[in-house]
Amino acid sequence: EADIYQTPRYLVIGTGKKITLECSQTMGHDKMYWYQQDPGMELHLIHYSYGVNSTEKGDLSSESTVSRIRTEHFPLTLESARPSHTSQYLCASSESGVLGEKLFFGSGTQLSVL
Amino acid sequence: KNQVEQSPQSLIILEGKNCTLQCNYTVSPFSNLRWYKQDTGRGPVSLTIMTFSENTKSNGRYTATLDADTKQSSLHITASQLSDSASYICVVSDRGSTLGRLYFGRGTQLTVWP
């Protein structure tokens, strides 16, 4: 079944640790995205990719990095986590059509940095 | 400034009742508007898409409307069910870039009580 997967679902870590949030999709979509979502707030785009070896920064200033070595895989890395990074991180891929982009989201990673 | 405003911020209704959620936008140019449903602890899922030429579109008990002149959209839920409890997010896409930039509202948190 085509889907988009994120791991881990929950992560609690200490300040200064390096972490990688995993995202994989089986739909063959070229475009993938990372969004940050805080309670009651809109989603903010932090990174996106048009395809393999293509990555761009989004609207929200972020200290994270991403890579796109394979079409299906779009991991996000924080080199040194801080309490300000505590948030929900959503990965998405999109299907292009004449009506524009339709986003398919993973279930998210809830990150807590102590 | 391109913005998407949703109201109300939160809403509580009894099971079986109808409700209407509002989305006002200032995004220009305009390509399309999507409504997403986000269950607690999950990623958003697309409910419906509205383009410039469409006024009304239904998806089961969900009916979306669009008034491109006043830049307003609504999502009407008929005969609400407990499973309708979720956050409903309005997302507007412009035509200003190849990617079609997306603007997110903060969502309306709907709670359906038995």
PDB file of C-alpha atoms in Angstrom:
ATOM      1  CA  GLU A   1       0.000   0.000   0.000  1.00  0.00           C
ATOM      2  CA  ALA A   2       1.409   3.373  -1.010  1.00  0.00           C
ATOM      3  CA  ASP A   3       2.069   5.541   1.999  1.00  0.00           C
ATOM      4  CA  ILE A   4       4.472   7.897   3.756  1.00  0.00           C
ATOM      5  CA  TYR A   5       6.208   6.843   6.943  1.00  0.00           C
ATOM      6  CA  GLN A   6       7.948   8.790   9.680  1.00  0.00           C
ATOM      7  CA  THR A   7      10.075   7.470  12.508  1.00  0.00           C
ATOM      8  CA  PRO A   8      10.272   7.838  15.373  1.00  0.00           C
ATOM      9  CA  ARG A   9       6.754   8.965  16.373  1.00  0.00           C
ATOM     10  CA  TYR A  10       8.038  10.427  19.629  1.00  0.00           C
ATOM     11  CA  LEU A  11      11.543  11.445  20.658  1.00  0.00           C
ATOM     12  CA  VAL A  12      12.801  12.925  23.917  1.00  0.00           C
ATOM     13  CA  ILE A  13      16.467  13.895  23.955  1.00  0.00           C
ATOM     14  CA  GLY A  14      18.878  16.101  25.805  1.00  0.00           C
ATOM     15  CA  THR A  15      20.318  19.389  24.622  1.00  0.00           C
ATOM     16  CA  GLY A  16      23.290  19.118  22.300  1.00  0.00           C
ATOM     17  CA  LYS A  17      22.454  15.702  20.870  1.00  0.00           C
ATOM     18  CA  LYS A  18      22.498  14.993  17.162  1.00  0.00           C
ATOM     19  CA  ILE A  19      19.279  13.492  15.814  1.00  0.00           C
ATOM     20  CA  THR A  20      17.896  12.332  12.496  1.00  0.00           C
ATOM     21  CA  LEU A  21      14.193  12.176  11.746  1.00  0.00           C
ATOM     22  CA  GLU A  22      13.389   9.597   9.102  1.00  0.00           C
ATOM     23  CA  CYS A  23      10.832   9.943   6.301  1.00  0.00           C
ATOM     24  CA  SER A  24      10.099   7.480   3.524  1.00  0.00           C
ATOM     25  CA  GLN A  25       7.364   7.333   0.894  1.00  0.00           C
ATOM     26  CA  THR A  26       6.352   4.521  -1.424  1.00  0.00           C
ATOM     27  CA  MET A  27       4.292   6.608  -3.860  1.00  0.00           C
ATOM     28  CA  GLY A  28       7.150   7.525  -6.190  1.00  0.00           C
ATOM     29  CA  HIS A  29       6.607  11.257  -5.648  1.00  0.00           C
ATOM     30  CA  ASP A  30       9.433  13.540  -6.728  1.00  0.00           C
ATOM     31  CA  LYS A  31       8.516  16.386  -4.387  1.00  0.00           C
ATOM     32  CA  MET A  32       8.960  16.055  -0.638  1.00  0.00           C
ATOM     33  CA  TYR A  33       8.705  18.505   2.245  1.00  0.00           C
ATOM     34  CA  TRP A  34       9.419  18.980   5.936  1.00  0.00           C
ATOM     35  CA  TYR A  35       7.026  21.121   7.968  1.00  0.00           C
ATOM     36  CA  GLN A  36       7.143  22.263  11.580  1.00  0.00           C
ATOM     37  CA  GLN A  37       3.871  22.529  13.467  1.00  0.00           C
ATOM     38  CA  ASP A  38       3.269  23.968  16.923  1.00  0.00           C
ATOM     39  CA  PRO A  39      -0.104  23.681  18.724  1.00  0.00           C
ATOM     40  CA  GLY A  40      -2.690  26.074  17.337  1.00  0.00           C
ATOM     41  CA  MET A  41      -0.292  27.438  14.734  1.00  0.00           C
ATOM     42  CA  GLU A  42      -0.001  27.048  10.993  1.00  0.00           C
ATOM     43  CA  LEU A  43       2.441  24.657   9.375  1.00  0.00           C
ATOM     44  CA  HIS A  44       5.770  26.222   8.496  1.00  0.00           C
ATOM     45  CA  LEU A  45       7.874  24.910   5.626  1.00  0.00           C
ATOM     46  CA  ILE A  46      11.470  24.256   6.691  1.00  0.00           C
ATOM     47  CA  HIS A  47      12.864  22.216   3.762  1.00  0.00           C
ATOM     48  CA  TYR A  48      11.709  20.844   0.436  1.00  0.00           C
ATOM     49  CA  SER A  49      13.058  18.812  -2.450  1.00  0.00           C
ATOM     50  CA  TYR A  50      12.116  18.597  -6.127  1.00  0.00           C
ATOM     51  CA  GLY A  51      13.861  15.256  -6.559  1.00  0.00           C
ATOM     52  CA  VAL A  52      17.079  13.326  -6.026  1.00  0.00           C
ATOM     53  CA  ASN A  53      20.039  15.583  -5.135  1.00  0.00           C
ATOM     54  CA  SER A  54      17.733  18.611  -4.932  1.00  0.00           C
ATOM     55  CA  THR A  55      17.110  20.328  -1.587  1.00  0.00           C
ATOM     56  CA  GLU A  56      15.984  23.845  -0.716  1.00  0.00           C
ATOM     57  CA  LYS A  57      15.369  25.785   2.478  1.00  0.00           C
ATOM     58  CA  GLY A  58      11.818  26.836   3.205  1.00  0.00           C
ATOM     59  CA  ASP A  59      10.336  29.897   4.847  1.00  0.00           C
ATOM     60  CA  LEU A  60      11.191  29.104   8.442  1.00  0.00           C
ATOM     61  CA  SER A  61      14.780  29.627   9.486  1.00  0.00           C
ATOM     62  CA  SER A  62      16.013  26.280  10.622  1.00  0.00           C
ATOM     63  CA  GLU A  63      19.230  24.846  11.944  1.00  0.00           C
ATOM     64  CA  SER A  64      18.392  21.478  10.445  1.00  0.00           C
ATOM     65  CA  THR A  65      19.690  19.935   7.233  1.00  0.00           C
ATOM     66  CA  VAL A  66      18.168  17.466   4.800  1.00  0.00           C
ATOM     67  CA  SER A  67      19.400  15.104   2.108  1.00  0.00           C
ATOM     68  CA  ARG A  68      17.738  13.419  -0.873  1.00  0.00           C
ATOM     69  CA  ILE A  69      19.923  10.583  -2.115  1.00  0.00           C
ATOM     70  CA  ARG A  70      16.985   8.353  -3.038  1.00  0.00           C
ATOM     71  CA  THR A  71      13.561   9.332  -4.317  1.00  0.00           C
ATOM     72  CA  GLU A  72      11.773   7.591  -1.477  1.00  0.00           C
ATOM     73  CA  HIS A  73      13.908   8.846   1.414  1.00  0.00           C
ATOM     74  CA  PHE A  74      14.111  12.396   2.837  1.00  0.00           C
ATOM     75  CA  PRO A  75      15.730  12.461   6.300  1.00  0.00           C
ATOM     76  CA  LEU A  76      16.070  15.596   8.434  1.00  0.00           C
ATOM     77  CA  THR A  77      19.069  16.057  10.736  1.00  0.00           C
ATOM     78  CA  LEU A  78      19.626  18.339  13.715  1.00  0.00           C
ATOM     79  CA  GLU A  79      23.337  18.519  14.510  1.00  0.00           C
ATOM     80  CA  SER A  80      22.851  19.927  18.005  1.00  0.00           C
ATOM     81  CA  ALA A  81      19.344  19.894  19.418  1.00  0.00           C
ATOM     82  CA  ARG A  82      18.112  22.748  21.616  1.00  0.00           C
ATOM     83  CA  PRO A  83      14.909  23.229  23.648  1.00  0.00           C
ATOM     84  CA  SER A  84      13.713  25.694  20.968  1.00  0.00           C
ATOM     85  CA  HIS A  85      13.587  22.750  18.536  1.00  0.00           C
ATOM     86  CA  THR A  86      10.795  21.155  20.544  1.00  0.00           C
ATOM     87  CA  SER A  87       7.926  20.809  18.095  1.00  0.00           C
ATOM     88  CA  GLN A  88       5.974  18.487  15.834  1.00  0.00           C
ATOM     89  CA  TYR A  89       7.757  17.703  12.556  1.00  0.00           C
ATOM     90  CA  LEU A  90       5.654  16.595   9.595  1.00  0.00           C
ATOM     91  CA  CYS A  91       7.031  15.082   6.415  1.00  0.00           C
ATOM     92  CA  ALA A  92       4.999  15.213   3.216  1.00  0.00           C
ATOM     93  CA  SER A  93       5.223  14.286  -0.435  1.00  0.00           C
ATOM     94  CA  SER A  94       3.100  15.676  -3.202  1.00  0.00           C
ATOM     95  CA  GLU A  95       1.318  14.533  -6.296  1.00  0.00           C
ATOM     96  CA  SER A  96       1.304  17.088  -9.099  1.00  0.00           C
ATOM     97  CA  GLY A  97      -1.720  17.560 -11.259  1.00  0.00           C
ATOM     98  CA  VAL A  98      -3.566  20.135 -13.283  1.00  0.00           C
ATOM     99  CA  LEU A  99      -5.188  21.233 -10.037  1.00  0.00           C
ATOM    100  CA  GLY A 100      -1.870  21.824  -8.293  1.00  0.00           C
ATOM    101  CA  GLU A 101      -0.113  19.972  -5.531  1.00  0.00           C
ATOM    102  CA  LYS A 102      -1.912  17.508  -3.263  1.00  0.00           C
ATOM    103  CA  LEU A 103       0.092  16.818  -0.131  1.00  0.00           C
ATOM    104  CA  PHE A 104       0.310  13.429   1.535  1.00  0.00           C
ATOM    105  CA  PHE A 105       1.540  13.663   5.118  1.00  0.00           C
ATOM    106  CA  GLY A 106       3.225  11.253   7.456  1.00  0.00           C
ATOM    107  CA  SER A 107       1.995  10.910  11.032  1.00  0.00           C
ATOM    108  CA  GLY A 108       4.699  13.206  12.324  1.00  0.00           C
ATOM    109  CA  THR A 109       7.511  13.095  14.879  1.00  0.00           C
ATOM    110  CA  GLN A 110       6.883  14.839  18.181  1.00  0.00           C
ATOM    111  CA  LEU A 111      10.296  16.054  19.339  1.00  0.00           C
ATOM    112  CA  SER A 112      10.986  17.184  22.895  1.00  0.00           C
ATOM    113  CA  VAL A 113      14.432  18.583  23.722  1.00  0.00           C
ATOM    114  CA  LEU A 114      15.195  18.855  27.434  1.00  0.00           C
TER     115      LEU A 114
ATOM    116  CA  LYS B   1       0.827  40.172   2.585  1.00  0.00           C
ATOM    117  CA  ASN B   2      -0.518  36.763   1.610  1.00  0.00           C
ATOM    118  CA  GLN B   3      -2.481  35.331   4.506  1.00  0.00           C
ATOM    119  CA  VAL B   4      -5.059  32.674   5.333  1.00  0.00           C
ATOM    120  CA  GLU B   5      -7.361  33.301   8.276  1.00  0.00           C
ATOM    121  CA  GLN B   6      -9.675  30.659   9.707  1.00  0.00           C
ATOM    122  CA  SER B   7     -12.604  30.993  12.062  1.00  0.00           C
ATOM    123  CA  PRO B   8     -13.643  30.018  14.568  1.00  0.00           C
ATOM    124  CA  GLN B   9     -10.414  28.947  16.238  1.00  0.00           C
ATOM    125  CA  SER B  10     -12.325  26.166  18.014  1.00  0.00           C
ATOM    126  CA  LEU B  11     -15.843  24.802  17.957  1.00  0.00           C
ATOM    127  CA  ILE B  12     -17.800  22.313  20.052  1.00  0.00           C
ATOM    128  CA  ILE B  13     -20.980  20.745  18.700  1.00  0.00           C
ATOM    129  CA  LEU B  14     -23.214  17.822  19.595  1.00  0.00           C
ATOM    130  CA  GLU B  15     -23.230  14.674  17.530  1.00  0.00           C
ATOM    131  CA  GLY B  16     -25.708  14.864  14.672  1.00  0.00           C
ATOM    132  CA  LYS B  17     -25.584  18.641  14.379  1.00  0.00           C
ATOM    133  CA  ASN B  18     -24.294  20.590  11.393  1.00  0.00           C
ATOM    134  CA  CYS B  19     -21.507  23.154  11.438  1.00  0.00           C
ATOM    135  CA  THR B  20     -19.695  25.542   9.108  1.00  0.00           C
ATOM    136  CA  LEU B  21     -16.038  26.488   9.202  1.00  0.00           C
ATOM    137  CA  GLN B  22     -14.738  29.639   7.535  1.00  0.00           C
ATOM    138  CA  CYS B  23     -11.577  30.475   5.623  1.00  0.00           C
ATOM    139  CA  ASN B  24     -10.692  33.977   4.382  1.00  0.00           C
ATOM    140  CA  TYR B  25      -7.588  34.538   2.315  1.00  0.00           C
ATOM    141  CA  THR B  26      -5.648  37.384   0.772  1.00  0.00           C
ATOM    142  CA  VAL B  27      -3.405  35.190  -1.393  1.00  0.00           C
ATOM    143  CA  SER B  28      -2.883  36.585  -4.866  1.00  0.00           C
ATOM    144  CA  PRO B  29      -2.675  35.328  -7.486  1.00  0.00           C
ATOM    145  CA  PHE B  30      -4.959  32.441  -6.615  1.00  0.00           C
ATOM    146  CA  SER B  31      -4.685  28.888  -7.977  1.00  0.00           C
ATOM    147  CA  ASN B  32      -6.663  26.643  -5.672  1.00  0.00           C
ATOM    148  CA  LEU B  33      -7.815  26.080  -2.112  1.00  0.00           C
ATOM    149  CA  ARG B  34      -7.745  22.787  -0.260  1.00  0.00           C
ATOM    150  CA  TRP B  35      -9.326  21.723   2.993  1.00  0.00           C
ATOM    151  CA  TYR B  36      -7.389  19.197   5.062  1.00  0.00           C
ATOM    152  CA  LYS B  37      -8.528  17.214   8.093  1.00  0.00           C
ATOM    153  CA  GLN B  38      -5.942  16.510  10.780  1.00  0.00           C
ATOM    154  CA  ASP B  39      -6.789  13.962  13.449  1.00  0.00           C
ATOM    155  CA  THR B  40      -4.942  14.252  16.748  1.00  0.00           C
ATOM    156  CA  GLY B  41      -1.478  12.743  16.449  1.00  0.00           C
ATOM    157  CA  ARG B  42      -1.740  12.313  12.684  1.00  0.00           C
ATOM    158  CA  GLY B  43      -0.768  14.225   9.582  1.00  0.00           C
ATOM    159  CA  PRO B  44      -3.356  16.236   7.607  1.00  0.00           C
ATOM    160  CA  VAL B  45      -5.411  14.461   4.938  1.00  0.00           C
ATOM    161  CA  SER B  46      -6.902  16.243   1.931  1.00  0.00           C
ATOM    162  CA  LEU B  47     -10.699  16.477   1.947  1.00  0.00           C
ATOM    163  CA  THR B  48     -11.413  18.559  -1.118  1.00  0.00           C
ATOM    164  CA  ILE B  49      -9.941  21.060  -3.551  1.00  0.00           C
ATOM    165  CA  MET B  50     -11.606  24.180  -4.923  1.00  0.00           C
ATOM    166  CA  THR B  51     -10.412  25.960  -8.058  1.00  0.00           C
ATOM    167  CA  PHE B  52     -11.238  29.443  -9.272  1.00  0.00           C
ATOM    168  CA  SER B  53     -14.163  28.287 -11.389  1.00  0.00           C
ATOM    169  CA  GLU B  54     -15.831  26.144  -8.742  1.00  0.00           C
ATOM    170  CA  ASN B  55     -18.455  27.353  -6.266  1.00  0.00           C
ATOM    171  CA  THR B  56     -19.422  24.178  -4.454  1.00  0.00           C
ATOM    172  CA  LYS B  57     -18.010  20.688  -4.101  1.00  0.00           C
ATOM    173  CA  SER B  58     -19.157  17.823  -1.900  1.00  0.00           C
ATOM    174  CA  ASN B  59     -17.287  14.864  -0.444  1.00  0.00           C
ATOM    175  CA  GLY B  60     -19.761  12.776   1.506  1.00  0.00           C
ATOM    176  CA  ARG B  61     -20.945  14.813   4.492  1.00  0.00           C
ATOM    177  CA  TYR B  62     -18.422  17.556   3.719  1.00  0.00           C
ATOM    178  CA  THR B  63     -19.383  20.403   1.392  1.00  0.00           C
ATOM    179  CA  ALA B  64     -16.914  23.127   0.504  1.00  0.00           C
ATOM    180  CA  THR B  65     -17.816  26.446  -1.064  1.00  0.00           C
ATOM    181  CA  LEU B  66     -15.670  29.113  -2.659  1.00  0.00           C
ATOM    182  CA  ASP B  67     -16.364  32.760  -3.431  1.00  0.00           C
ATOM    183  CA  ALA B  68     -13.322  33.908  -5.390  1.00  0.00           C
ATOM    184  CA  ASP B  69     -14.609  37.475  -5.533  1.00  0.00           C
ATOM    185  CA  THR B  70     -14.713  37.925  -1.766  1.00  0.00           C
ATOM    186  CA  LYS B  71     -11.851  35.434  -1.236  1.00  0.00           C
ATOM    187  CA  GLN B  72     -13.824  33.319   1.168  1.00  0.00           C
ATOM    188  CA  SER B  73     -14.335  29.584   1.512  1.00  0.00           C
ATOM    189  CA  SER B  74     -16.413  27.522   3.885  1.00  0.00           C
ATOM    190  CA  LEU B  75     -16.516  23.884   4.874  1.00  0.00           C
ATOM    191  CA  HIS B  76     -19.928  22.626   5.922  1.00  0.00           C
ATOM    192  CA  ILE B  77     -20.208  19.375   7.848  1.00  0.00           C
ATOM    193  CA  THR B  78     -23.601  17.698   7.876  1.00  0.00           C
ATOM    194  CA  ALA B  79     -24.874  15.325  10.569  1.00  0.00           C
ATOM    195  CA  SER B  80     -21.607  15.400  12.504  1.00  0.00           C
ATOM    196  CA  GLN B  81     -20.090  12.235  13.920  1.00  0.00           C
ATOM    197  CA  LEU B  82     -17.642  11.679  16.762  1.00  0.00           C
ATOM    198  CA  SER B  83     -14.994  10.849  14.164  1.00  0.00           C
ATOM    199  CA  ASP B  84     -15.293  14.386  12.768  1.00  0.00           C
ATOM    200  CA  SER B  85     -13.447  15.656  15.839  1.00  0.00           C
ATOM    201  CA  ALA B  86     -10.234  17.018  14.352  1.00  0.00           C
ATOM    202  CA  SER B  87      -8.472  20.156  13.199  1.00  0.00           C
ATOM    203  CA  TYR B  88      -9.580  21.422   9.781  1.00  0.00           C
ATOM    204  CA  ILE B  89      -6.916  23.326   7.879  1.00  0.00           C
ATOM    205  CA  CYS B  90      -7.431  25.621   4.900  1.00  0.00           C
ATOM    206  CA  VAL B  91      -4.505  25.770   2.443  1.00  0.00           C
ATOM    207  CA  VAL B  92      -4.318  28.216  -0.474  1.00  0.00           C
ATOM    208  CA  SER B  93      -1.960  27.870  -3.428  1.00  0.00           C
ATOM    209  CA  ASP B  94      -0.795  30.746  -5.620  1.00  0.00           C
ATOM    210  CA  ARG B  95       0.355  30.663  -9.201  1.00  0.00           C
ATOM    211  CA  GLY B  96       3.450  32.724  -8.601  1.00  0.00           C
ATOM    212  CA  SER B  97       5.981  29.910  -8.969  1.00  0.00           C
ATOM    213  CA  THR B  98       6.416  26.546 -10.624  1.00  0.00           C
ATOM    214  CA  LEU B  99       5.991  24.881  -7.267  1.00  0.00           C
ATOM    215  CA  GLY B 100       2.823  26.817  -6.456  1.00  0.00           C
ATOM    216  CA  ARG B 101       3.552  28.198  -3.023  1.00  0.00           C
ATOM    217  CA  LEU B 102       1.220  27.052  -0.255  1.00  0.00           C
ATOM    218  CA  TYR B 103      -0.253  29.251   2.477  1.00  0.00           C
ATOM    219  CA  PHE B 104      -1.639  27.521   5.552  1.00  0.00           C
ATOM    220  CA  GLY B 105      -4.317  28.655   7.979  1.00  0.00           C
ATOM    221  CA  ARG B 106      -4.004  27.845  11.676  1.00  0.00           C
ATOM    222  CA  GLY B 107      -6.960  25.502  11.533  1.00  0.00           C
ATOM    223  CA  THR B 108     -10.279  25.186  13.325  1.00  0.00           C
ATOM    224  CA  GLN B 109     -10.324  22.642  16.136  1.00  0.00           C
ATOM    225  CA  LEU B 110     -13.675  20.868  15.991  1.00  0.00           C
ATOM    226  CA  THR B 111     -14.886  18.742  18.896  1.00  0.00           C
ATOM    227  CA  VAL B 112     -18.018  16.624  18.518  1.00  0.00           C
ATOM    228  CA  TRP B 113     -19.639  15.527  21.767  1.00  0.00           C
ATOM    229  CA  PRO B 114     -21.982  12.547  22.106  1.00  0.00           C
TER     230      PRO B 114
END
